[in-house]
């Protein structure tokens, strides 16, 4: 095995590990959604777009579409299953208006993937280069869309000066996943991998910078119900409780 091939494989394996953590990182968010039986201000769009990206990337990684990219199919096939579960949970607990929007977007995702997959097989049965070009272009476009989908959340972070609705681990693994697949694509000389993941790496960096700036503001969230002693119990993002009285916070034990 050549050094270049070994590095290619190593970054692919690391990308799979980072990708798995990326797909699992919203589990904390969905545990909160299930516990409160409400999606609150969380957006379902990133999870629907992530599903489309996983489906297209998994298809692109198949040997009949592109060579030496089976690791891409493995992690994105796994991600497609996980993202489907997230979308279904979101639909259960979302308000009626939001549920209708996500349902429509979910249907569009299935249509787009079906069109791309069927066209690549039926229209170009003997030309793998054209299949790779078609599927790679589609996967790249929607990968960039997936990475860009949290931009609305980032805008809310800047507006509210709070990172409550931008989970840290999601931002961290966006950065790690984007970085590893960016290098993987560079080594494999595959622009359909290094271009969108380079964008993801940059966006992940921006999210971490926002988190570093506003992280302290995201640890407090007002609750209108007073406690028994007349103060306000304010749960923080780490599960502890802050007590606020006369506008002076005190950390409860």
mmCIF file of C-alpha atoms in Angstrom:
data_model
loop_
_atom_site.group_PDB
_atom_site.id
_atom_site.type_symbol
_atom_site.label_atom_id
_atom_site.label_comp_id
_atom_site.label_asym_id
_atom_site.label_seq_id
_atom_site.Cartn_x
_atom_site.Cartn_y
_atom_site.Cartn_z
ATOM 1 C CA UNK A 1 0.000 0.000 0.000
ATOM 2 C CA UNK A 2 1.458 3.351 -1.028
ATOM 3 C CA UNK A 3 1.810 6.232 1.413
ATOM 4 C CA UNK A 4 -0.787 8.263 -0.483
ATOM 5 C CA UNK A 5 -3.293 5.423 -0.421
ATOM 6 C CA UNK A 6 -2.653 4.858 3.303
ATOM 7 C CA UNK A 7 -3.286 8.545 4.040
ATOM 8 C CA UNK A 8 -6.405 8.458 1.876
ATOM 9 C CA UNK A 9 -7.709 5.480 3.844
ATOM 10 C CA UNK A 10 -6.741 7.024 7.201
ATOM 11 C CA UNK A 11 -8.599 10.270 6.549
ATOM 12 C CA UNK A 12 -11.555 8.256 5.231
ATOM 13 C CA UNK A 13 -11.720 6.266 8.466
ATOM 14 C CA UNK A 14 -11.358 9.443 10.547
ATOM 15 C CA UNK A 15 -14.049 11.043 8.396
ATOM 16 C CA UNK A 16 -16.344 8.114 9.129
ATOM 17 C CA UNK A 17 -15.761 8.489 12.868
ATOM 18 C CA UNK A 18 -16.271 12.269 12.765
ATOM 19 C CA UNK A 19 -19.321 11.818 10.538
ATOM 20 C CA UNK A 20 -20.886 9.324 12.940
ATOM 21 C CA UNK A 21 -20.428 11.725 15.851
ATOM 22 C CA UNK A 22 -21.849 14.508 13.671
ATOM 23 C CA UNK A 23 -24.972 12.481 12.942
ATOM 24 C CA UNK A 24 -25.365 11.472 16.599
ATOM 25 C CA UNK A 25 -24.640 14.909 18.116
ATOM 26 C CA UNK A 26 -28.253 16.176 17.718
ATOM 27 C CA UNK A 27 -29.441 13.274 19.908
ATOM 28 C CA UNK A 28 -29.240 15.603 22.931
ATOM 29 C CA UNK A 29 -31.463 18.095 21.132
ATOM 30 C CA UNK A 30 -34.030 15.445 20.269
ATOM 31 C CA UNK A 31 -33.972 14.087 23.806
ATOM 32 C CA UNK A 32 -34.982 17.593 24.896
ATOM 33 C CA UNK A 33 -37.675 17.779 22.190
ATOM 34 C CA UNK A 34 -39.154 14.442 23.296
ATOM 35 C CA UNK A 35 -39.004 15.370 26.993
ATOM 36 C CA UNK A 36 -40.753 18.708 26.431
ATOM 37 C CA UNK A 37 -42.960 17.381 23.623
ATOM 38 C CA UNK A 38 -42.169 20.489 21.609
ATOM 39 C CA UNK A 39 -39.631 21.496 18.965
ATOM 40 C CA UNK A 40 -39.527 24.998 20.522
ATOM 41 C CA UNK A 41 -37.424 27.231 18.233
ATOM 42 C CA UNK A 42 -35.296 24.428 16.808
ATOM 43 C CA UNK A 43 -35.330 24.230 13.026
ATOM 44 C CA UNK A 44 -36.055 20.980 11.201
ATOM 45 C CA UNK A 45 -34.570 22.179 7.919
ATOM 46 C CA UNK A 46 -30.946 21.160 8.672
ATOM 47 C CA UNK A 47 -32.009 17.563 9.339
ATOM 48 C CA UNK A 48 -34.031 17.276 6.132
ATOM 49 C CA UNK A 49 -31.187 18.739 4.086
ATOM 50 C CA UNK A 50 -28.726 16.442 5.852
ATOM 51 C CA UNK A 51 -30.908 13.488 4.826
ATOM 52 C CA UNK A 52 -30.789 14.512 1.171
ATOM 53 C CA UNK A 53 -27.039 15.011 1.364
ATOM 54 C CA UNK A 54 -26.579 11.558 2.916
ATOM 55 C CA UNK A 55 -28.705 9.865 0.257
ATOM 56 C CA UNK A 56 -26.876 11.524 -2.634
ATOM 57 C CA UNK A 57 -23.417 11.048 -1.114
ATOM 58 C CA UNK A 58 -24.124 7.390 -0.328
ATOM 59 C CA UNK A 59 -25.201 6.887 -3.947
ATOM 60 C CA UNK A 60 -22.123 8.736 -5.245
ATOM 61 C CA UNK A 61 -19.806 6.494 -3.209
ATOM 62 C CA UNK A 62 -21.097 3.273 -4.758
ATOM 63 C CA UNK A 63 -18.512 1.475 -6.944
ATOM 64 C CA UNK A 64 -20.750 1.732 -10.006
ATOM 65 C CA UNK A 65 -20.676 5.547 -9.685
ATOM 66 C CA UNK A 66 -17.187 6.404 -8.381
ATOM 67 C CA UNK A 67 -14.080 4.385 -7.545
ATOM 68 C CA UNK A 68 -12.411 3.989 -4.124
ATOM 69 C CA UNK A 69 -15.178 5.838 -2.274
ATOM 70 C CA UNK A 70 -16.931 2.996 -0.475
ATOM 71 C CA UNK A 71 -16.205 4.661 2.881
ATOM 72 C CA UNK A 72 -18.332 7.565 1.658
ATOM 73 C CA UNK A 73 -21.252 5.198 1.075
ATOM 74 C CA UNK A 74 -20.864 3.478 4.459
ATOM 75 C CA UNK A 75 -21.007 6.621 6.602
ATOM 76 C CA UNK A 76 -23.657 8.375 4.530
ATOM 77 C CA UNK A 77 -25.866 5.292 4.398
ATOM 78 C CA UNK A 78 -25.686 5.199 8.196
ATOM 79 C CA UNK A 79 -26.350 8.924 8.330
ATOM 80 C CA UNK A 80 -29.425 8.592 6.119
ATOM 81 C CA UNK A 81 -30.994 6.179 8.615
ATOM 82 C CA UNK A 82 -30.187 8.421 11.583
ATOM 83 C CA UNK A 83 -31.413 11.599 9.875
ATOM 84 C CA UNK A 84 -34.683 9.885 8.898
ATOM 85 C CA UNK A 85 -35.299 9.101 12.568
ATOM 86 C CA UNK A 86 -34.628 12.730 13.508
ATOM 87 C CA UNK A 87 -37.013 14.038 10.849
ATOM 88 C CA UNK A 88 -39.788 11.688 11.976
ATOM 89 C CA UNK A 89 -39.360 12.765 15.619
ATOM 90 C CA UNK A 90 -39.414 16.416 14.561
ATOM 91 C CA UNK A 91 -42.633 15.875 12.605
ATOM 92 C CA UNK A 92 -44.305 14.288 15.634
ATOM 93 C CA UNK A 93 -43.645 17.212 17.974
ATOM 94 C CA UNK A 94 -43.569 20.177 15.572
ATOM 95 C CA UNK A 95 -46.425 22.743 15.450
ATOM 96 C CA UNK A 96 -48.935 22.247 12.643
ATOM 97 C CA UNK A 97 -47.518 24.956 10.394
ATOM 98 C CA UNK A 98 -43.920 23.814 10.857
ATOM 99 C CA UNK A 99 -44.944 20.177 10.367
ATOM 100 C CA UNK A 100 -46.530 20.992 7.007
ATOM 101 C CA UNK A 101 -43.379 22.818 5.880
ATOM 102 C CA UNK A 102 -41.054 19.980 6.882
ATOM 103 C CA UNK A 103 -43.368 17.374 5.323
ATOM 104 C CA UNK A 104 -43.253 19.254 2.022
ATOM 105 C CA UNK A 105 -39.484 19.545 2.191
ATOM 106 C CA UNK A 106 -39.166 15.860 3.085
ATOM 107 C CA UNK A 107 -41.237 14.902 0.034
ATOM 108 C CA UNK A 108 -39.040 17.104 -2.177
ATOM 109 C CA UNK A 109 -35.942 15.351 -0.818
ATOM 110 C CA UNK A 110 -37.288 11.935 -1.809
ATOM 111 C CA UNK A 111 -38.249 13.185 -5.263
ATOM 112 C CA UNK A 112 -34.858 14.784 -5.921
ATOM 113 C CA UNK A 113 -32.950 11.687 -4.840
ATOM 114 C CA UNK A 114 -35.186 9.385 -6.900
ATOM 115 C CA UNK A 115 -34.720 11.527 -10.005
ATOM 116 C CA UNK A 116 -30.926 11.698 -9.659
ATOM 117 C CA UNK A 117 -30.509 7.989 -8.899
ATOM 118 C CA UNK A 118 -32.845 6.750 -11.627
ATOM 119 C CA UNK A 119 -31.427 9.139 -14.242
ATOM 120 C CA UNK A 120 -27.850 8.098 -13.517
ATOM 121 C CA UNK A 121 -28.706 4.420 -14.000
ATOM 122 C CA UNK A 122 -31.285 4.519 -16.789
ATOM 123 C CA UNK A 123 -29.973 7.373 -18.924
ATOM 124 C CA UNK A 124 -26.269 6.441 -18.706
ATOM 125 C CA UNK A 125 -26.102 2.662 -18.249
ATOM 126 C CA UNK A 126 -22.658 2.244 -19.872
ATOM 127 C CA UNK A 127 -20.887 5.552 -19.247
ATOM 128 C CA UNK A 128 -19.630 5.653 -15.651
ATOM 129 C CA UNK A 129 -17.862 8.983 -16.191
ATOM 130 C CA UNK A 130 -21.131 10.751 -16.970
ATOM 131 C CA UNK A 131 -22.796 8.982 -14.039
ATOM 132 C CA UNK A 132 -20.017 10.182 -11.753
ATOM 133 C CA UNK A 133 -20.292 13.726 -13.096
ATOM 134 C CA UNK A 134 -24.080 13.825 -12.641
ATOM 135 C CA UNK A 135 -24.160 12.248 -9.194
ATOM 136 C CA UNK A 136 -21.046 14.070 -7.995
ATOM 137 C CA UNK A 137 -22.418 17.439 -9.050
ATOM 138 C CA UNK A 138 -25.776 16.762 -7.363
ATOM 139 C CA UNK A 139 -24.097 15.500 -4.190
ATOM 140 C CA UNK A 140 -21.790 18.540 -4.090
ATOM 141 C CA UNK A 141 -24.605 21.052 -4.553
ATOM 142 C CA UNK A 142 -26.774 19.592 -1.817
ATOM 143 C CA UNK A 143 -23.799 19.031 0.458
ATOM 144 C CA UNK A 144 -23.156 22.767 0.302
ATOM 145 C CA UNK A 145 -26.871 23.372 0.925
ATOM 146 C CA UNK A 146 -26.708 21.077 3.963
ATOM 147 C CA UNK A 147 -23.686 22.884 5.363
ATOM 148 C CA UNK A 148 -25.372 26.239 4.676
ATOM 149 C CA UNK A 149 -28.707 25.293 6.278
ATOM 150 C CA UNK A 150 -27.616 26.367 9.814
ATOM 151 C CA UNK A 151 -27.005 29.909 8.536
ATOM 152 C CA UNK A 152 -30.467 30.905 9.769
ATOM 153 C CA UNK A 153 -29.552 29.595 13.220
ATOM 154 C CA UNK A 154 -26.248 31.477 13.092
ATOM 155 C CA UNK A 155 -28.172 34.643 12.229
ATOM 156 C CA UNK A 156 -30.418 34.042 15.254
ATOM 157 C CA UNK A 157 -27.330 33.582 17.445
ATOM 158 C CA UNK A 158 -25.998 36.972 16.352
ATOM 159 C CA UNK A 159 -29.416 38.597 16.802
ATOM 160 C CA UNK A 160 -30.183 37.109 20.235
ATOM 161 C CA UNK A 161 -26.544 36.907 21.370
ATOM 162 C CA UNK A 162 -27.308 33.406 22.640
ATOM 163 C CA UNK A 163 -26.129 29.966 21.451
ATOM 164 C CA UNK A 164 -29.002 28.085 23.086
ATOM 165 C CA UNK A 165 -30.345 26.876 19.738
ATOM 166 C CA UNK A 166 -26.941 26.182 18.166
ATOM 167 C CA UNK A 167 -25.627 23.052 19.947
ATOM 168 C CA UNK A 168 -21.883 23.078 20.515
ATOM 169 C CA UNK A 169 -21.196 19.469 19.580
ATOM 170 C CA UNK A 170 -23.084 19.847 16.314
ATOM 171 C CA UNK A 171 -20.854 22.797 15.399
ATOM 172 C CA UNK A 172 -17.715 20.963 16.506
ATOM 173 C CA UNK A 173 -18.389 17.877 14.436
ATOM 174 C CA UNK A 174 -19.413 19.931 11.405
ATOM 175 C CA UNK A 175 -15.888 21.328 11.566
ATOM 176 C CA UNK A 176 -14.181 17.950 12.145
ATOM 177 C CA UNK A 177 -16.231 16.134 9.529
ATOM 178 C CA UNK A 178 -15.788 18.856 6.921
ATOM 179 C CA UNK A 179 -12.049 19.025 7.573
ATOM 180 C CA UNK A 180 -11.422 15.278 7.322
ATOM 181 C CA UNK A 181 -13.439 14.791 4.121
ATOM 182 C CA UNK A 182 -11.843 17.916 2.665
ATOM 183 C CA UNK A 183 -8.387 16.354 3.074
ATOM 184 C CA UNK A 184 -9.724 12.968 1.905
ATOM 185 C CA UNK A 185 -10.985 14.605 -1.274
ATOM 186 C CA UNK A 186 -7.713 16.460 -1.841
ATOM 187 C CA UNK A 187 -5.660 13.272 -1.526
ATOM 188 C CA UNK A 188 -8.056 11.415 -3.826
ATOM 189 C CA UNK A 189 -8.148 14.376 -6.229
ATOM 190 C CA UNK A 190 -11.927 14.342 -6.101
ATOM 191 C CA UNK A 191 -13.403 17.848 -6.422
ATOM 192 C CA UNK A 192 -16.880 16.515 -5.648
ATOM 193 C CA UNK A 193 -15.590 15.798 -2.155
ATOM 194 C CA UNK A 194 -13.051 18.506 -1.347
ATOM 195 C CA UNK A 195 -15.047 21.503 -2.658
ATOM 196 C CA UNK A 196 -18.259 21.060 -0.577
ATOM 197 C CA UNK A 197 -16.386 19.804 2.481
ATOM 198 C CA UNK A 198 -13.977 22.729 2.271
ATOM 199 C CA UNK A 199 -17.054 24.940 2.511
ATOM 200 C CA UNK A 200 -18.258 22.869 5.475
ATOM 201 C CA UNK A 201 -14.909 23.228 7.203
ATOM 202 C CA UNK A 202 -15.066 27.024 6.831
ATOM 203 C CA UNK A 203 -18.669 27.184 8.052
ATOM 204 C CA UNK A 204 -17.882 24.944 11.018
ATOM 205 C CA UNK A 205 -15.064 27.325 11.939
ATOM 206 C CA UNK A 206 -17.493 30.258 11.837
ATOM 207 C CA UNK A 207 -19.961 28.418 14.096
ATOM 208 C CA UNK A 208 -17.244 27.658 16.650
ATOM 209 C CA UNK A 209 -16.191 31.303 16.606
ATOM 210 C CA UNK A 210 -19.787 32.377 17.298
ATOM 211 C CA UNK A 211 -20.010 29.843 20.098
ATOM 212 C CA UNK A 212 -16.803 31.188 21.656
ATOM 213 C CA UNK A 213 -18.190 34.742 21.516
ATOM 214 C CA UNK A 214 -21.718 34.092 22.819
ATOM 215 C CA UNK A 215 -21.383 30.860 24.857
ATOM 216 C CA UNK A 216 -21.898 32.564 28.234
ATOM 217 C CA UNK A 217 -25.156 34.131 27.079
ATOM 218 C CA UNK A 218 -26.498 30.715 26.051
ATOM 219 C CA UNK A 219 -26.248 29.290 29.566
ATOM 220 C CA UNK A 220 -29.208 31.227 30.927
ATOM 221 C CA UNK A 221 -32.810 31.135 29.818
ATOM 222 C CA UNK A 222 -35.653 32.818 31.657
ATOM 223 C CA UNK A 223 -38.579 30.822 32.987
ATOM 224 C CA UNK A 224 -41.687 32.675 34.052
ATOM 225 C CA UNK A 225 -42.730 30.321 36.865
ATOM 226 C CA UNK A 226 -41.460 31.460 40.283
ATOM 227 C CA UNK A 227 -40.037 28.992 42.772
ATOM 228 C CA UNK A 228 -41.447 28.501 46.246
ATOM 229 C CA UNK A 229 -39.273 31.194 47.795
ATOM 230 C CA UNK A 230 -40.300 33.855 45.311
ATOM 231 C CA UNK A 231 -37.117 33.738 43.194
ATOM 232 C CA UNK A 232 -36.965 32.521 39.642
ATOM 233 C CA UNK A 233 -35.457 29.135 38.812
ATOM 234 C CA UNK A 234 -33.499 29.488 35.596
ATOM 235 C CA UNK A 235 -32.234 26.213 34.125
ATOM 236 C CA UNK A 236 -28.933 26.520 32.349
ATOM 237 C CA UNK A 237 -27.814 24.594 29.292
ATOM 238 C CA UNK A 238 -25.719 22.194 31.372
ATOM 239 C CA UNK A 239 -28.709 21.086 33.443
ATOM 240 C CA UNK A 240 -27.866 23.067 36.584
ATOM 241 C CA UNK A 241 -30.108 25.796 37.917
ATOM 242 C CA UNK A 242 -29.348 29.440 38.410
ATOM 243 C CA UNK A 243 -31.323 31.480 40.941
ATOM 244 C CA UNK A 244 -32.134 35.042 40.009
ATOM 245 C CA UNK A 245 -33.240 37.576 42.601
ATOM 246 C CA UNK A 246 -33.065 41.318 42.226
ATOM 247 C CA UNK A 247 -31.292 40.793 38.899
ATOM 248 C CA UNK A 248 -28.300 39.146 40.624
ATOM 249 C CA UNK A 249 -27.759 35.499 39.646
ATOM 250 C CA UNK A 250 -26.700 32.910 42.189
ATOM 251 C CA UNK A 251 -25.629 29.384 41.286
ATOM 252 C CA UNK A 252 -27.695 26.852 43.205
ATOM 253 C CA UNK A 253 -26.018 23.789 44.643
#
